[in-house]
PDB file of C-alpha atoms in Angstrom:
ATOM      1  CA  UNK E 677      -0.084   0.172   0.199  1.00 60.00           C
ATOM      2  CA  UNK E 678       1.413   3.584  -1.016  1.00 57.00           C
ATOM      3  CA  UNK E 679      -0.041   6.884  -0.024  1.00 54.00           C
ATOM      4  CA  UNK E 680       0.416   9.909  -2.677  1.00 54.00           C
ATOM      5  CA  UNK E 681      -0.538  13.576  -1.618  1.00 51.00           C
ATOM      6  CA  UNK E 682      -2.196  15.404  -4.240  1.00 50.00           C
ATOM      7  CA  UNK E 683      -2.244  19.260  -4.859  1.00 48.00           C
ATOM      8  CA  UNK E 684      -4.971  20.026  -2.791  1.00 54.00           C
ATOM      9  CA  UNK E 685      -3.973  17.609  -0.002  1.00 58.00           C
ATOM     10  CA  UNK E 686      -6.082  14.792  -0.493  1.00 64.00           C
ATOM     11  CA  UNK E 687      -4.481  11.483   0.485  1.00 84.00           C
ATOM     12  CA  UNK E 688      -4.899   9.021  -2.083  1.00 90.00           C
ATOM     13  CA  UNK E 689      -3.843   5.579  -1.304  1.00 93.00           C
ATOM     14  CA  UNK E 690      -2.582   2.802  -3.699  1.00 95.00           C
ATOM     15  CA  UNK E 691      -3.104  -0.803  -3.158  1.00 95.00           C
ATOM     16  CA  UNK E 692      -3.898  -3.947  -4.676  1.00 94.00           C
ATOM     17  CA  UNK E 693      -7.735  -4.631  -5.807  1.00 96.00           C
ATOM     18  CA  UNK E 694      -9.377  -6.562  -3.403  1.00 96.00           C
ATOM     19  CA  UNK E 695     -12.904  -8.327  -4.202  1.00 95.00           C
ATOM     20  CA  UNK E 696     -15.007  -5.803  -2.657  1.00 97.00           C
ATOM     21  CA  UNK E 697     -13.449  -3.201  -5.164  1.00 97.00           C
ATOM     22  CA  UNK E 698     -14.719  -4.556  -8.541  1.00 97.00           C
ATOM     23  CA  UNK E 699     -18.123  -3.500  -7.740  1.00 97.00           C
ATOM     24  CA  UNK E 700     -17.535   0.461  -7.288  1.00 97.00           C
ATOM     25  CA  UNK E 701     -14.639   0.140 -10.076  1.00 97.00           C
ATOM     26  CA  UNK E 702     -17.629  -1.035 -12.317  1.00 97.00           C
ATOM     27  CA  UNK E 703     -19.667   1.806 -11.350  1.00 97.00           C
ATOM     28  CA  UNK E 704     -16.811   4.220 -12.401  1.00 96.00           C
ATOM     29  CA  UNK E 705     -16.368   2.732 -15.769  1.00 95.00           C
ATOM     30  CA  UNK E 706     -20.510   2.744 -16.576  1.00 95.00           C
ATOM     31  CA  UNK E 707     -20.069   6.591 -15.666  1.00 94.00           C
ATOM     32  CA  UNK E 708     -16.975   6.518 -18.152  1.00 92.00           C
ATOM     33  CA  UNK E 709     -18.834   4.829 -20.926  1.00 91.00           C
ATOM     34  CA  UNK E 710     -22.417   5.237 -20.501  1.00 90.00           C
ATOM     35  CA  UNK E 711     -24.981   2.763 -22.282  1.00 89.00           C
ATOM     36  CA  UNK E 712     -22.799  -0.285 -22.578  1.00 91.00           C
ATOM     37  CA  UNK E 713     -23.167  -1.928 -19.012  1.00 94.00           C
ATOM     38  CA  UNK E 714     -22.711  -5.620 -20.633  1.00 95.00           C
ATOM     39  CA  UNK E 715     -19.586  -4.320 -22.325  1.00 93.00           C
ATOM     40  CA  UNK E 716     -18.372  -2.750 -19.264  1.00 94.00           C
ATOM     41  CA  UNK E 717     -19.100  -5.613 -16.825  1.00 97.00           C
ATOM     42  CA  UNK E 718     -16.889  -7.428 -19.387  1.00 96.00           C
ATOM     43  CA  UNK E 719     -14.452  -5.133 -19.032  1.00 94.00           C
ATOM     44  CA  UNK E 720     -13.979  -5.383 -14.994  1.00 96.00           C
ATOM     45  CA  UNK E 721     -14.352  -8.920 -15.112  1.00 95.00           C
ATOM     46  CA  UNK E 722     -11.553  -9.221 -17.428  1.00 92.00           C
ATOM     47  CA  UNK E 723      -9.617  -7.034 -15.319  1.00 93.00           C
ATOM     48  CA  UNK E 724     -10.626  -9.456 -12.022  1.00 93.00           C
ATOM     49  CA  UNK E 725      -9.795 -12.346 -13.563  1.00 90.00           C
ATOM     50  CA  UNK E 726      -6.655 -11.843 -15.843  1.00 88.00           C
ATOM     51  CA  UNK E 727      -4.623 -14.851 -16.308  1.00 81.00           C
ATOM     52  CA  UNK E 728      -1.325 -14.233 -15.248  1.00 78.00           C
ATOM     53  CA  UNK E 729      -0.081 -17.434 -16.826  1.00 75.00           C
ATOM     54  CA  UNK E 730      -0.695 -15.879 -20.410  1.00 76.00           C
ATOM     55  CA  UNK E 731       1.113 -12.381 -19.256  1.00 81.00           C
ATOM     56  CA  UNK E 732       2.449 -10.073 -16.412  1.00 90.00           C
ATOM     57  CA  UNK E 733       0.492  -7.389 -15.260  1.00 93.00           C
ATOM     58  CA  UNK E 734       0.312  -4.802 -12.370  1.00 94.00           C
ATOM     59  CA  UNK E 735      -2.996  -3.127 -10.999  1.00 95.00           C
ATOM     60  CA  UNK E 736      -3.776  -0.835  -8.619  1.00 96.00           C
ATOM     61  CA  UNK E 737      -7.156   0.097  -6.592  1.00 96.00           C
ATOM     62  CA  UNK E 738      -7.274   4.117  -5.777  1.00 96.00           C
ATOM     63  CA  UNK E 739      -8.997   4.986  -2.507  1.00 95.00           C
ATOM     64  CA  UNK E 740      -9.333   8.271  -0.865  1.00 93.00           C
ATOM     65  CA  UNK E 741     -10.976   8.541   2.578  1.00 92.00           C
ATOM     66  CA  UNK E 742     -12.005   4.645   2.573  1.00 92.00           C
ATOM     67  CA  UNK E 743     -13.909   5.164  -1.138  1.00 95.00           C
ATOM     68  CA  UNK E 744     -12.618   3.726  -4.136  1.00 97.00           C
ATOM     69  CA  UNK E 745     -11.816   6.657  -6.747  1.00 96.00           C
ATOM     70  CA  UNK E 746     -10.085   4.843  -9.645  1.00 96.00           C
ATOM     71  CA  UNK E 747      -8.265   1.759 -10.725  1.00 97.00           C
ATOM     72  CA  UNK E 748      -5.304   1.307 -13.218  1.00 97.00           C
ATOM     73  CA  UNK E 749      -2.996  -1.381 -14.352  1.00 96.00           C
ATOM     74  CA  UNK E 750      -0.375  -2.412 -17.027  1.00 96.00           C
ATOM     75  CA  UNK E 751      -1.171  -6.077 -18.601  1.00 94.00           C
ATOM     76  CA  UNK E 752       1.248  -7.711 -21.250  1.00 91.00           C
ATOM     77  CA  UNK E 753      -0.702  -8.514 -24.146  1.00 79.00           C
ATOM     78  CA  UNK E 754       0.279  -9.192 -28.107  1.00 77.00           C
ATOM     79  CA  UNK E 755       3.735  -8.011 -28.616  1.00 84.00           C
ATOM     80  CA  UNK E 756       6.296  -9.622 -25.754  1.00 86.00           C
ATOM     81  CA  UNK E 757       7.375  -6.704 -23.795  1.00 90.00           C
ATOM     82  CA  UNK E 758       4.687  -4.173 -24.433  1.00 94.00           C
ATOM     83  CA  UNK E 759       2.110  -3.647 -21.843  1.00 96.00           C
ATOM     84  CA  UNK E 760      -1.420  -2.312 -22.233  1.00 94.00           C
ATOM     85  CA  UNK E 761      -2.130   0.704 -20.157  1.00 95.00           C
ATOM     86  CA  UNK E 762      -5.665   1.162 -18.692  1.00 94.00           C
ATOM     87  CA  UNK E 763      -6.987   3.820 -16.521  1.00 94.00           C
ATOM     88  CA  UNK E 764     -10.051   4.297 -14.873  1.00 95.00           C
ATOM     89  CA  UNK E 765     -11.034   7.498 -13.197  1.00 95.00           C
ATOM     90  CA  UNK E 766     -13.927   9.694 -14.161  1.00 93.00           C
ATOM     91  CA  UNK E 767     -13.457  12.049 -16.818  1.00 89.00           C
ATOM     92  CA  UNK E 768     -12.810  15.408 -14.327  1.00 90.00           C
ATOM     93  CA  UNK E 769     -10.107  13.331 -13.093  1.00 92.00           C
ATOM     94  CA  UNK E 770      -8.058  13.083 -16.129  1.00 90.00           C
ATOM     95  CA  UNK E 771      -6.551  16.463 -16.063  1.00 89.00           C
ATOM     96  CA  UNK E 772      -5.474  16.673 -12.512  1.00 88.00           C
ATOM     97  CA  UNK E 773      -2.523  15.371 -10.076  1.00 92.00           C
ATOM     98  CA  UNK E 774      -4.716  12.021  -9.269  1.00 93.00           C
ATOM     99  CA  UNK E 775      -4.699  11.039 -12.933  1.00 94.00           C
ATOM    100  CA  UNK E 776      -0.718  12.026 -13.519  1.00 92.00           C
ATOM    101  CA  UNK E 777       0.034  10.301 -10.211  1.00 93.00           C
ATOM    102  CA  UNK E 778      -1.334   6.890 -11.090  1.00 94.00           C
ATOM    103  CA  UNK E 779       0.498   7.306 -14.461  1.00 94.00           C
ATOM    104  CA  UNK E 780       3.572   7.864 -12.877  1.00 93.00           C
ATOM    105  CA  UNK E 781       2.716   4.928 -10.500  1.00 95.00           C
ATOM    106  CA  UNK E 782       2.225   2.434 -13.522  1.00 96.00           C
ATOM    107  CA  UNK E 783       5.179   3.959 -15.736  1.00 93.00           C
ATOM    108  CA  UNK E 784       7.180   2.587 -12.338  1.00 94.00           C
ATOM    109  CA  UNK E 785       5.670  -0.438 -13.070  1.00 96.00           C
ATOM    110  CA  UNK E 786       6.482  -0.748 -16.443  1.00 95.00           C
ATOM    111  CA  UNK E 787      10.174  -0.074 -15.794  1.00 94.00           C
ATOM    112  CA  UNK E 788      10.175  -2.820 -13.138  1.00 95.00           C
ATOM    113  CA  UNK E 789       8.490  -5.161 -15.633  1.00 94.00           C
ATOM    114  CA  UNK E 790      11.533  -4.717 -18.106  1.00 93.00           C
ATOM    115  CA  UNK E 791       8.817  -3.216 -20.803  1.00 95.00           C
ATOM    116  CA  UNK E 792       9.607  -1.976 -24.028  1.00 94.00           C
ATOM    117  CA  UNK E 793       6.484   0.080 -24.257  1.00 94.00           C
ATOM    118  CA  UNK E 794       3.071   0.872 -23.346  1.00 96.00           C
ATOM    119  CA  UNK E 795      -0.139   0.878 -25.568  1.00 95.00           C
ATOM    120  CA  UNK E 796      -3.667   2.064 -24.874  1.00 95.00           C
ATOM    121  CA  UNK E 797      -6.813   1.721 -26.859  1.00 94.00           C
ATOM    122  CA  UNK E 798     -10.502   3.226 -26.246  1.00 93.00           C
ATOM    123  CA  UNK E 799     -13.438   4.227 -27.831  1.00 91.00           C
ATOM    124  CA  UNK E 800     -12.895   7.459 -30.388  1.00 93.00           C
ATOM    125  CA  UNK E 801     -16.177   9.084 -28.685  1.00 92.00           C
ATOM    126  CA  UNK E 802     -14.437   9.112 -25.200  1.00 91.00           C
ATOM    127  CA  UNK E 803     -12.514  12.556 -26.136  1.00 92.00           C
ATOM    128  CA  UNK E 804     -11.391  12.873 -22.496  1.00 92.00           C
ATOM    129  CA  UNK E 805      -9.630   9.784 -22.512  1.00 92.00           C
ATOM    130  CA  UNK E 806      -8.349  10.574 -25.937  1.00 92.00           C
ATOM    131  CA  UNK E 807      -6.718  13.874 -24.639  1.00 93.00           C
ATOM    132  CA  UNK E 808      -5.238  12.399 -21.840  1.00 94.00           C
ATOM    133  CA  UNK E 809      -3.184   9.692 -23.950  1.00 94.00           C
ATOM    134  CA  UNK E 810      -2.152  12.470 -26.317  1.00 94.00           C
ATOM    135  CA  UNK E 811      -1.353  14.939 -23.756  1.00 93.00           C
ATOM    136  CA  UNK E 812       1.288  12.246 -21.916  1.00 92.00           C
ATOM    137  CA  UNK E 813       3.039  12.009 -25.586  1.00 92.00           C
ATOM    138  CA  UNK E 814       1.303   8.744 -26.800  1.00 95.00           C
ATOM    139  CA  UNK E 815       1.202   8.524 -30.520  1.00 96.00           C
ATOM    140  CA  UNK E 816      -1.732   7.623 -32.403  1.00 96.00           C
ATOM    141  CA  UNK E 817      -0.792   4.415 -34.617  1.00 96.00           C
ATOM    142  CA  UNK E 818      -4.306   2.741 -35.701  1.00 95.00           C
ATOM    143  CA  UNK E 819      -7.965   3.398 -36.271  1.00 96.00           C
ATOM    144  CA  UNK E 820     -10.626   0.602 -36.670  1.00 95.00           C
ATOM    145  CA  UNK E 821     -14.135   0.369 -36.274  1.00 94.00           C
ATOM    146  CA  UNK E 822     -15.634  -3.319 -35.055  1.00 88.00           C
ATOM    147  CA  UNK E 823     -19.451  -2.846 -35.170  1.00 85.00           C
ATOM    148  CA  UNK E 824     -19.340   0.402 -36.419  1.00 88.00           C
ATOM    149  CA  UNK E 825     -17.758   2.091 -33.253  1.00 89.00           C
ATOM    150  CA  UNK E 826     -14.339   3.587 -33.815  1.00 94.00           C
ATOM    151  CA  UNK E 827     -11.275   2.766 -31.604  1.00 95.00           C
ATOM    152  CA  UNK E 828      -8.265   4.356 -31.283  1.00 96.00           C
ATOM    153  CA  UNK E 829      -5.260   2.998 -30.377  1.00 96.00           C
ATOM    154  CA  UNK E 830      -1.691   4.902 -29.355  1.00 96.00           C
ATOM    155  CA  UNK E 831       1.263   3.627 -28.117  1.00 94.00           C
ATOM    156  CA  UNK E 832       4.801   4.877 -26.458  1.00 95.00           C
ATOM    157  CA  UNK E 833       8.004   2.982 -26.231  1.00 93.00           C
ATOM    158  CA  UNK E 834       9.688   2.761 -22.921  1.00 88.00           C
ATOM    159  CA  UNK E 835      12.767   4.751 -23.986  1.00 82.00           C
ATOM    160  CA  UNK E 836      10.034   7.856 -24.259  1.00 60.00           C
ATOM    161  CA  UNK E 837       8.897   7.556 -20.711  1.00 48.00           C
ATOM    162  CA  UNK E 838      10.347   9.787 -18.652  1.00 48.00           C
TER     163      UNK E 838
END
């Protein structure tokens, strides 16, 4: 467990997720991606049931005053050494110190894991999330449209991670 103080002196605790965290994490995901409850439930279940025999992962629940306020992880998938970066915070948090602290924590995890780089993928309609990754220096590498909904993929080599 690790404590980080934000700019306004709120105390955010990072810890490994426990079973009771998944319901509030799902509630946050439903705020971020409204109208896709089934897809959001699948996303949470995939995080909860991650098969560590098929790749490495680090993940963190963010808690403030005993309340789950976010989740973040890096999961190895696809190309060896490349990890998917996933940030789960309400949109209004993506431009503030909590998001930056979470991202920095995940960068440390990537370094510890010997990663080559990080990639992210999200619905194109989630412009706050897209702006977040672009602000952090990720480069768009692909767009595709499964089922008519456009997805953007970004990546950033570890050599560019400060």
